Structure formats: structure tokens, C-alpha cells
mmCIF file of C-alpha atoms in Angstrom:
data_model
loop_
_atom_site.group_PDB
_atom_site.id
_atom_site.type_symbol
_atom_site.label_atom_id
_atom_site.label_comp_id
_atom_site.label_asym_id
_atom_site.label_seq_id
_atom_site.Cartn_x
_atom_site.Cartn_y
_atom_site.Cartn_z
ATOM 1 C CA MET U 118 -19.790 -29.321 -3.301
ATOM 2 C CA ARG U 119 -21.987 -26.116 -3.387
ATOM 3 C CA THR U 120 -19.715 -23.062 -3.808
ATOM 4 C CA ALA U 121 -20.889 -20.558 -0.847
ATOM 5 C CA THR U 122 -22.053 -17.032 -1.840
ATOM 6 C CA ARG U 123 -19.476 -14.505 -1.912
ATOM 7 C CA PRO U 124 -20.504 -11.383 0.094
ATOM 8 C CA SER U 125 -20.985 -8.036 -1.461
ATOM 9 C CA PRO U 126 -18.109 -5.589 -0.120
ATOM 10 C CA THR U 127 -20.681 -3.623 1.677
ATOM 11 C CA GLN U 128 -21.928 -7.018 3.618
ATOM 12 C CA SER U 129 -18.333 -7.577 3.961
ATOM 13 C CA THR U 130 -17.129 -4.276 5.293
ATOM 14 C CA ALA U 131 -20.162 -4.470 7.652
ATOM 15 C CA ARG U 132 -19.066 -7.991 9.282
ATOM 16 C CA GLU U 133 -15.322 -7.291 9.182
ATOM 17 C CA GLY U 134 -16.362 -4.788 11.890
ATOM 18 C CA ARG U 135 -18.408 -6.823 14.163
ATOM 19 C CA THR U 136 -16.385 -9.818 14.094
ATOM 20 C CA GLY U 137 -12.893 -9.142 12.150
ATOM 21 C CA TYR U 138 -12.481 -11.736 9.562
ATOM 22 C CA ASP U 139 -14.406 -14.363 11.175
ATOM 23 C CA HIS U 140 -17.007 -14.008 8.007
ATOM 24 C CA LEU U 141 -13.941 -15.607 6.004
ATOM 25 C CA ILE U 142 -14.318 -19.187 8.019
ATOM 26 C CA PRO U 143 -16.696 -20.900 5.666
ATOM 27 C CA HIS U 144 -14.895 -19.964 2.959
ATOM 28 C CA LEU U 145 -11.563 -21.032 4.372
ATOM 29 C CA GLU U 146 -13.117 -24.522 5.002
ATOM 30 C CA GLN U 147 -14.449 -24.800 1.719
ATOM 31 C CA LEU U 148 -10.898 -23.753 0.304
ATOM 32 C CA ALA U 149 -9.328 -26.525 2.870
ATOM 33 C CA GLU U 150 -11.866 -29.085 0.808
ATOM 34 C CA ALA U 151 -11.586 -28.051 -2.528
ATOM 35 C CA PRO U 152 -9.545 -30.047 -4.765
ATOM 36 C CA GLU U 153 -6.180 -28.716 -5.570
ATOM 37 C CA GLY U 154 -6.409 -27.273 -9.388
ATOM 38 C CA SER U 155 -9.748 -26.938 -9.391
ATOM 39 C CA SER U 156 -11.778 -23.310 -10.462
ATOM 40 C CA THR U 157 -13.524 -23.437 -7.209
ATOM 41 C CA ARG U 158 -10.025 -23.602 -4.971
ATOM 42 C CA ARG U 159 -8.536 -21.225 -7.119
ATOM 43 C CA ASP U 160 -11.638 -18.555 -6.903
ATOM 44 C CA LEU U 161 -11.769 -19.102 -3.211
ATOM 45 C CA ARG U 162 -8.153 -18.416 -2.740
ATOM 46 C CA ASP U 163 -8.092 -15.658 -4.877
ATOM 47 C CA TYR U 164 -11.039 -14.228 -2.988
ATOM 48 C CA VAL U 165 -9.685 -14.717 0.749
ATOM 49 C CA ILE U 166 -6.439 -13.333 -0.475
ATOM 50 C CA ARG U 167 -8.534 -9.694 -1.161
ATOM 51 C CA GLU U 168 -10.292 -9.780 1.489
ATOM 52 C CA LEU U 169 -6.842 -10.500 3.975
ATOM 53 C CA GLN U 170 -5.145 -7.773 1.932
ATOM 54 C CA PRO U 171 -5.782 -4.938 4.884
ATOM 55 C CA LEU U 172 -4.447 -7.360 7.622
ATOM 56 C CA VAL U 173 -1.343 -7.064 5.765
ATOM 57 C CA ARG U 174 -1.648 -3.681 4.860
ATOM 58 C CA ASN U 175 -2.253 -2.435 8.569
ATOM 59 C CA LEU U 176 0.547 -4.702 10.035
ATOM 60 C CA SER U 177 3.132 -3.387 7.108
ATOM 61 C CA ARG U 178 2.520 0.104 8.373
ATOM 62 C CA ARG U 179 3.570 -1.331 11.825
ATOM 63 C CA PHE U 180 6.712 -3.141 10.953
ATOM 64 C CA ALA U 181 8.070 -0.477 8.450
ATOM 65 C CA PRO U 182 10.751 1.449 9.870
ATOM 66 C CA GLY U 183 9.768 5.164 10.294
ATOM 67 C CA GLY U 184 7.504 4.518 7.103
ATOM 68 C CA ARG U 185 10.227 3.860 4.998
ATOM 69 C CA GLY U 186 9.828 0.890 2.523
ATOM 70 C CA ILE U 187 6.668 0.466 3.646
ATOM 71 C CA GLU U 188 5.878 -1.547 -0.254
ATOM 72 C CA ASP U 189 8.759 -3.752 0.239
ATOM 73 C CA VAL U 190 7.329 -4.809 3.468
ATOM 74 C CA GLU U 191 3.972 -5.314 2.387
ATOM 75 C CA GLN U 192 4.980 -7.322 -0.623
ATOM 76 C CA ALA U 193 7.005 -9.772 1.996
ATOM 77 C CA GLY U 194 3.540 -9.742 4.226
ATOM 78 C CA MET U 195 1.832 -10.796 0.906
ATOM 79 C CA LEU U 196 4.035 -14.201 0.420
ATOM 80 C CA GLY U 197 3.379 -15.017 4.263
ATOM 81 C CA LEU U 198 -0.440 -14.422 3.575
ATOM 82 C CA VAL U 199 -0.455 -16.708 0.478
ATOM 83 C CA LYS U 200 1.705 -19.267 2.010
ATOM 84 C CA ALA U 201 -0.492 -19.537 4.889
ATOM 85 C CA VAL U 202 -3.678 -19.475 2.617
ATOM 86 C CA ASP U 203 -2.245 -22.318 0.740
ATOM 87 C CA ARG U 204 -1.605 -24.309 4.114
ATOM 88 C CA TYR U 205 -4.833 -23.349 5.952
ATOM 89 C CA ASP U 206 -6.218 -26.474 8.405
ATOM 90 C CA PRO U 207 -9.249 -25.435 10.161
ATOM 91 C CA ALA U 208 -8.007 -28.346 12.807
ATOM 92 C CA SER U 209 -5.472 -25.732 13.931
ATOM 93 C CA ALA U 210 -7.010 -22.663 13.376
ATOM 94 C CA SER U 211 -8.891 -22.741 16.569
ATOM 95 C CA GLY U 212 -7.858 -19.056 17.466
ATOM 96 C CA GLY U 213 -10.088 -18.085 14.157
ATOM 97 C CA PRO U 214 -8.306 -16.298 10.848
ATOM 98 C CA LEU U 215 -6.361 -13.912 13.036
ATOM 99 C CA GLY U 216 -4.608 -16.231 14.955
ATOM 100 C CA PHE U 217 -3.270 -18.298 11.909
ATOM 101 C CA PHE U 218 -2.717 -15.784 9.557
ATOM 102 C CA VAL U 219 -1.022 -12.769 11.736
ATOM 103 C CA PRO U 220 1.984 -15.051 12.870
ATOM 104 C CA SER U 221 3.022 -15.942 9.086
ATOM 105 C CA VAL U 222 2.332 -12.637 7.880
ATOM 106 C CA ARG U 223 4.302 -11.159 10.688
ATOM 107 C CA GLY U 224 7.043 -13.801 10.471
ATOM 108 C CA GLU U 225 7.627 -13.036 6.564
ATOM 109 C CA MET U 226 7.808 -9.608 7.499
ATOM 110 C CA LYS U 227 10.735 -9.800 10.104
ATOM 111 C CA ARG U 228 12.270 -12.068 8.033
ATOM 112 C CA TYR U 229 12.437 -9.453 5.254
ATOM 113 C CA LEU U 230 13.488 -6.908 7.427
ATOM 114 C CA ARG U 231 16.244 -8.863 9.156
ATOM 115 C CA ASP U 232 17.562 -9.894 5.942
ATOM 116 C CA HIS U 233 17.629 -6.712 4.033
ATOM 117 C CA SER U 234 17.475 -3.617 6.499
ATOM 118 C CA TRP U 235 21.095 -3.702 7.590
ATOM 119 C CA SER U 236 24.159 -2.552 5.472
ATOM 120 C CA VAL U 237 26.699 -5.034 7.259
ATOM 121 C CA ARG U 238 26.074 -8.532 7.771
ATOM 122 C CA VAL U 239 25.467 -9.163 11.199
ATOM 123 C CA PRO U 240 24.759 -12.137 13.180
ATOM 124 C CA ARG U 241 21.213 -13.309 13.575
ATOM 125 C CA ASP U 242 21.296 -13.729 17.568
ATOM 126 C CA LEU U 243 23.112 -10.031 17.853
ATOM 127 C CA LYS U 244 20.978 -8.545 15.306
ATOM 128 C CA GLU U 245 17.906 -9.278 17.714
ATOM 129 C CA LEU U 246 19.348 -8.269 20.656
ATOM 130 C CA ALA U 247 20.404 -4.651 18.784
ATOM 131 C CA VAL U 248 16.538 -4.357 17.756
ATOM 132 C CA THR U 249 15.462 -4.985 21.205
ATOM 133 C CA VAL U 250 18.516 -2.546 22.806
ATOM 134 C CA GLN U 251 16.949 -0.075 20.542
ATOM 135 C CA ARG U 252 13.475 -0.204 21.496
ATOM 136 C CA THR U 253 14.735 -0.632 25.299
ATOM 137 C CA ALA U 254 16.526 2.193 24.791
ATOM 138 C CA ASP U 255 14.409 4.758 23.522
ATOM 139 C CA THR U 256 12.020 3.656 26.367
ATOM 140 C CA LEU U 257 13.871 4.270 29.036
ATOM 141 C CA GLY U 258 15.337 7.125 27.836
ATOM 142 C CA GLN U 259 11.774 8.748 27.847
ATOM 143 C CA GLU U 260 11.443 7.624 31.183
ATOM 144 C CA LEU U 261 14.871 8.999 32.039
ATOM 145 C CA GLY U 262 15.183 12.138 30.365
ATOM 146 C CA ARG U 263 18.914 11.367 28.990
ATOM 147 C CA ALA U 264 19.933 8.132 26.868
ATOM 148 C CA PRO U 265 20.745 5.227 29.260
ATOM 149 C CA ARG U 266 24.140 3.978 29.727
ATOM 150 C CA PRO U 267 25.031 0.399 28.881
ATOM 151 C CA SER U 268 25.053 -0.882 32.577
ATOM 152 C CA GLU U 269 21.420 0.574 32.593
ATOM 153 C CA LEU U 270 20.176 -1.347 29.667
ATOM 154 C CA ALA U 271 21.901 -4.424 30.582
ATOM 155 C CA ARG U 272 20.333 -4.564 33.922
ATOM 156 C CA GLU U 273 17.044 -3.918 32.284
ATOM 157 C CA LEU U 274 17.217 -6.613 29.849
ATOM 158 C CA ASN U 275 19.380 -8.935 32.371
ATOM 159 C CA VAL U 276 22.005 -9.521 29.854
ATOM 160 C CA GLY U 277 25.735 -8.551 30.220
ATOM 161 C CA VAL U 278 27.284 -5.051 29.831
ATOM 162 C CA ASP U 279 29.572 -6.523 26.924
ATOM 163 C CA GLN U 280 26.587 -7.971 24.924
ATOM 164 C CA ILE U 281 24.599 -4.329 25.426
ATOM 165 C CA VAL U 282 28.451 -2.710 23.780
ATOM 166 C CA ASP U 283 28.170 -5.554 21.172
ATOM 167 C CA ALA U 284 24.937 -4.707 20.813
ATOM 168 C CA LEU U 285 25.322 -0.990 20.128
ATOM 169 C CA GLY U 286 28.085 -1.551 18.245
ATOM 170 C CA ALA U 287 25.614 -3.649 15.205
ATOM 171 C CA LEU U 288 23.311 -0.971 15.216
ATOM 172 C CA ASP U 289 26.019 1.478 14.246
ATOM 173 C CA SER U 290 26.096 -1.190 11.180
ATOM 174 C CA HIS U 291 22.249 -0.256 10.237
ATOM 175 C CA ARG U 292 23.774 2.129 7.495
ATOM 176 C CA ALA U 293 26.838 2.259 6.054
ATOM 177 C CA ARG U 294 28.629 5.660 5.186
ATOM 178 C CA SER U 295 29.691 6.391 2.031
ATOM 179 C CA LEU U 296 33.108 5.810 1.153
ATOM 180 C CA ASP U 297 33.260 9.290 -0.344
ATOM 181 C CA ALA U 298 32.903 10.919 2.859
ATOM 182 C CA PRO U 299 35.825 12.654 4.165
ATOM 183 C CA ALA U 300 37.049 10.965 7.510
ATOM 184 C CA GLY U 301 37.571 12.148 10.625
ATOM 185 C CA ASP U 302 36.893 16.019 11.880
ATOM 186 C CA GLY U 303 39.994 17.876 12.009
ATOM 187 C CA ALA U 304 43.639 17.830 10.008
ATOM 188 C CA GLU U 305 45.100 15.196 12.290
ATOM 189 C CA SER U 306 42.358 12.681 11.652
ATOM 190 C CA GLY U 307 42.325 13.029 8.086
ATOM 191 C CA ASP U 308 40.048 15.806 7.404
ATOM 192 C CA GLY U 309 39.185 16.042 3.545
ATOM 193 C CA ILE U 310 40.445 12.832 2.570
ATOM 194 C CA PRO U 311 37.858 10.158 1.495
ATOM 195 C CA LEU U 312 37.165 7.258 4.030
ATOM 196 C CA GLY U 313 37.843 4.606 1.052
ATOM 197 C CA GLU U 314 41.388 5.964 0.447
ATOM 198 C CA GLN U 315 42.002 5.070 4.302
ATOM 199 C CA MET U 316 41.244 1.508 3.982
ATOM 200 C CA GLY U 317 43.248 -1.226 4.489
ATOM 201 C CA ASP U 318 43.531 -4.439 1.947
ATOM 202 C CA ASP U 319 40.500 -6.680 2.060
ATOM 203 C CA ASP U 320 41.347 -9.626 4.697
ATOM 204 C CA PRO U 321 40.069 -13.107 3.069
ATOM 205 C CA ASP U 322 39.250 -14.232 6.644
ATOM 206 C CA LEU U 323 36.688 -11.810 6.906
ATOM 207 C CA ASP U 324 34.102 -13.572 4.962
ATOM 208 C CA LEU U 325 34.662 -16.876 7.251
ATOM 209 C CA ALA U 326 34.015 -14.881 10.453
ATOM 210 C CA ALA U 327 30.329 -14.014 10.617
ATOM 211 C CA HIS U 328 29.983 -18.117 9.857
ATOM 212 C CA ARG U 329 32.718 -19.122 12.427
ATOM 213 C CA GLY U 330 29.643 -19.680 15.449
ATOM 214 C CA GLU U 331 27.360 -21.356 13.063
ATOM 215 C CA MET U 332 29.779 -23.750 11.858
ATOM 216 C CA ASN U 333 30.728 -24.459 15.382
ATOM 217 C CA ALA U 334 27.716 -25.201 16.564
ATOM 218 C CA LEU U 335 26.781 -27.361 13.098
ATOM 219 C CA ILE U 336 30.075 -29.286 14.015
ATOM 220 C CA ARG U 337 29.118 -29.934 17.582
ATOM 221 C CA GLU U 338 25.478 -31.643 16.438
ATOM 222 C CA LEU U 339 27.387 -34.001 14.182
ATOM 223 C CA PRO U 340 27.758 -37.861 14.901
ATOM 224 C CA GLU U 341 31.202 -38.422 17.135
ATOM 225 C CA ARG U 342 32.597 -40.711 13.897
ATOM 226 C CA GLU U 343 31.981 -38.101 11.535
ATOM 227 C CA ARG U 344 33.107 -35.208 13.887
ATOM 228 C CA THR U 345 36.317 -37.125 14.566
ATOM 229 C CA ILE U 346 36.938 -37.582 10.543
ATOM 230 C CA LEU U 347 36.259 -34.179 10.010
ATOM 231 C CA MET U 348 38.572 -32.742 12.554
ATOM 232 C CA MET U 349 41.468 -35.147 11.742
ATOM 233 C CA ARG U 350 41.330 -34.540 8.058
ATOM 234 C CA PHE U 351 41.023 -30.658 8.284
ATOM 235 C CA TYR U 352 42.332 -29.702 11.515
ATOM 236 C CA GLY U 353 44.834 -32.214 11.746
ATOM 237 C CA ASP U 354 45.774 -31.999 8.203
ATOM 238 C CA ARG U 355 45.396 -35.982 7.909
ATOM 239 C CA THR U 356 45.241 -37.836 4.228
ATOM 240 C CA GLN U 357 41.939 -40.094 3.596
ATOM 241 C CA SER U 358 44.608 -43.087 3.928
ATOM 242 C CA SER U 359 45.983 -42.221 7.459
ATOM 243 C CA ILE U 360 42.160 -41.476 8.598
ATOM 244 C CA ALA U 361 41.025 -44.605 7.042
ATOM 245 C CA THR U 362 44.051 -46.791 8.829
ATOM 246 C CA GLU U 363 43.324 -45.109 12.091
ATOM 247 C CA MET U 364 39.494 -45.716 11.922
ATOM 248 C CA GLY U 365 39.832 -48.917 10.616
ATOM 249 C CA ILE U 366 37.647 -48.423 7.655
ATOM 250 C CA SER U 367 38.276 -48.558 3.958
ATOM 251 C CA GLN U 368 39.307 -44.805 2.316
ATOM 252 C CA MET U 369 36.347 -45.088 0.283
ATOM 253 C CA HIS U 370 34.238 -45.216 3.339
ATOM 254 C CA VAL U 371 36.067 -42.314 4.477
ATOM 255 C CA SER U 372 35.783 -40.368 1.552
ATOM 256 C CA ARG U 373 31.867 -40.919 1.307
ATOM 257 C CA LEU U 374 31.494 -40.020 5.279
ATOM 258 C CA LEU U 375 33.490 -36.453 4.396
ATOM 259 C CA SER U 376 31.122 -35.442 1.067
ATOM 260 C CA ARG U 377 28.076 -36.481 3.135
ATOM 261 C CA THR U 378 29.565 -34.429 5.877
ATOM 262 C CA LEU U 379 30.257 -31.467 4.025
ATOM 263 C CA ALA U 380 27.004 -31.807 2.016
ATOM 264 C CA ARG U 381 25.169 -31.415 5.252
ATOM 265 C CA LEU U 382 27.037 -28.458 6.787
ATOM 266 C CA ARG U 383 26.757 -26.791 3.609
ATOM 267 C CA GLU U 384 22.765 -27.263 3.727
ATOM 268 C CA GLY U 385 22.937 -26.241 7.384
ATOM 269 C CA LEU U 386 24.578 -23.054 6.905
ATOM 270 C CA ALA U 387 22.232 -22.248 3.886
ATOM 271 C CA GLU U 388 19.361 -22.873 6.613
ATOM 272 C CA GLN U 389 20.518 -20.201 8.652
ATOM 273 C CA ASP U 390 21.365 -17.572 5.953
#
């Protein structure tokens, strides 16, 4: 297979100005056909990734909150780019290079921001709503000349006011307050006493609270028999032998089904983190 001649930096820049990244299409097609582990594939891969770096850089400026942490966001975007280059398929890239690579780069950046930009763990659906609420509040605030009320945000987003209140509460969790900071504004509210000294003991159930909704959804997806056995064992406090008798199967079979069900639930929770 004949390797296409790489354009000079000047030629590449000129073509990019006219057609975006369409000048990479021949190289991407050759990359998709090149054998795994070959020097041709390695050289083409490195070249394409270098040429697409400006795309990642531009997107990182758009996604980095206030320009903070832009290097980390760009690094996450580069990871998305490398993954997309490795799985490039000309047949599924009808929209050109941008249509193929931008969603992957953008998705990796969003995933990084979702997992690293919040000081307190917030359920994914609430976090996404909170981001939308913040963006909508900024827009409405400019139109109204004041901060919009929760009812106005709810009407604009077509959701309940309770959801807006929860989302606004989640936004407060975006940045943690130092435990060494004084709590309250006056003497009655503990002025001068560090917040950390006024906190109660850890609640062991708090670690489970964030996963409860996700776990319930996974349990509902289980086959009826596995779900019944799980309920009897952990919610009915039944022994495996009594479950086996009621279900008409051996205790060993109950044990295997429980092990398989628990492994499935653990994998499901790991995928959602």
C-alpha cells in the first residue's frame, strides 16, 4: 500500500482554512486500512492526532469553566480524540472528520467535568439538571434584570419547582467550604467557632444514599426469579435453605443465583460511577 505524501505545515493550514479538516480524509482512510502494529499505521495515527490537536484545544476553551483547569480539560479531550482515531471507520464518518471526532472529544470533556468538578458527589441526573438550571438562570437574569425565581426557572425548563430547588441545592455543592472557616455571622450562630467543630458524627448510611436510586433501578431490571430470591434473602432475612424449599430448587442453585445477581448489580453500579 502506498503511503500518501504528508502536506507541509503551510499547505495543511491553508487547506484547513478552506475546508476545515477535510484534508485529513485520505489519511484517515489509509489509517483505517493499515494493518495493526504496522509502522505505516503508527505514522499515520501520530500525524492525524497532531493535526487534530487544534480542534481539541478550541473545544477545551469552550468547556473549561471560566478558563480554570483548561489543561486538564484539554488532556481529557485528547484522550477522547485518541479513542476516536483508533476506531475511525470511513463508513460511519459521512459528516466528515468534524462530525466524527467532535462528539467523542466533547463527550470525554463532559465526562471529566462531571466526575471532577464537584466537591460533593451528586447524582448524575441532578447534576445535569443543575448545570442546565445555572445556564438558564444566567440567560433569564439578563432578560429580567434580576435573579429569576425558582417558579420562573421551572416554567422555562418545563420541570417541577421541587426539582429546581434540588438543582439549586446541588449547585451549592459545587465548591466545598473549608471546615476551618467560622460558621455563621453572629454570636448566636456560633461566630468564631470552626464549622468542623460543630458537625455531628458520620452517618454510615450516607455512603449508600447516592447509590440507592441507581440500585433500585438495577434491581427492577433483574429477571423475576433472581429479583424474588434477592428480596427474600436480603429484605426478608430468609436463609438460603428456606428460599430453596419455597422456590423448589437446591440450596446450591440459590447460592449460585445470588452470587451471579450480586455480581451483576456491582457491575451495573460501577458502570454508572
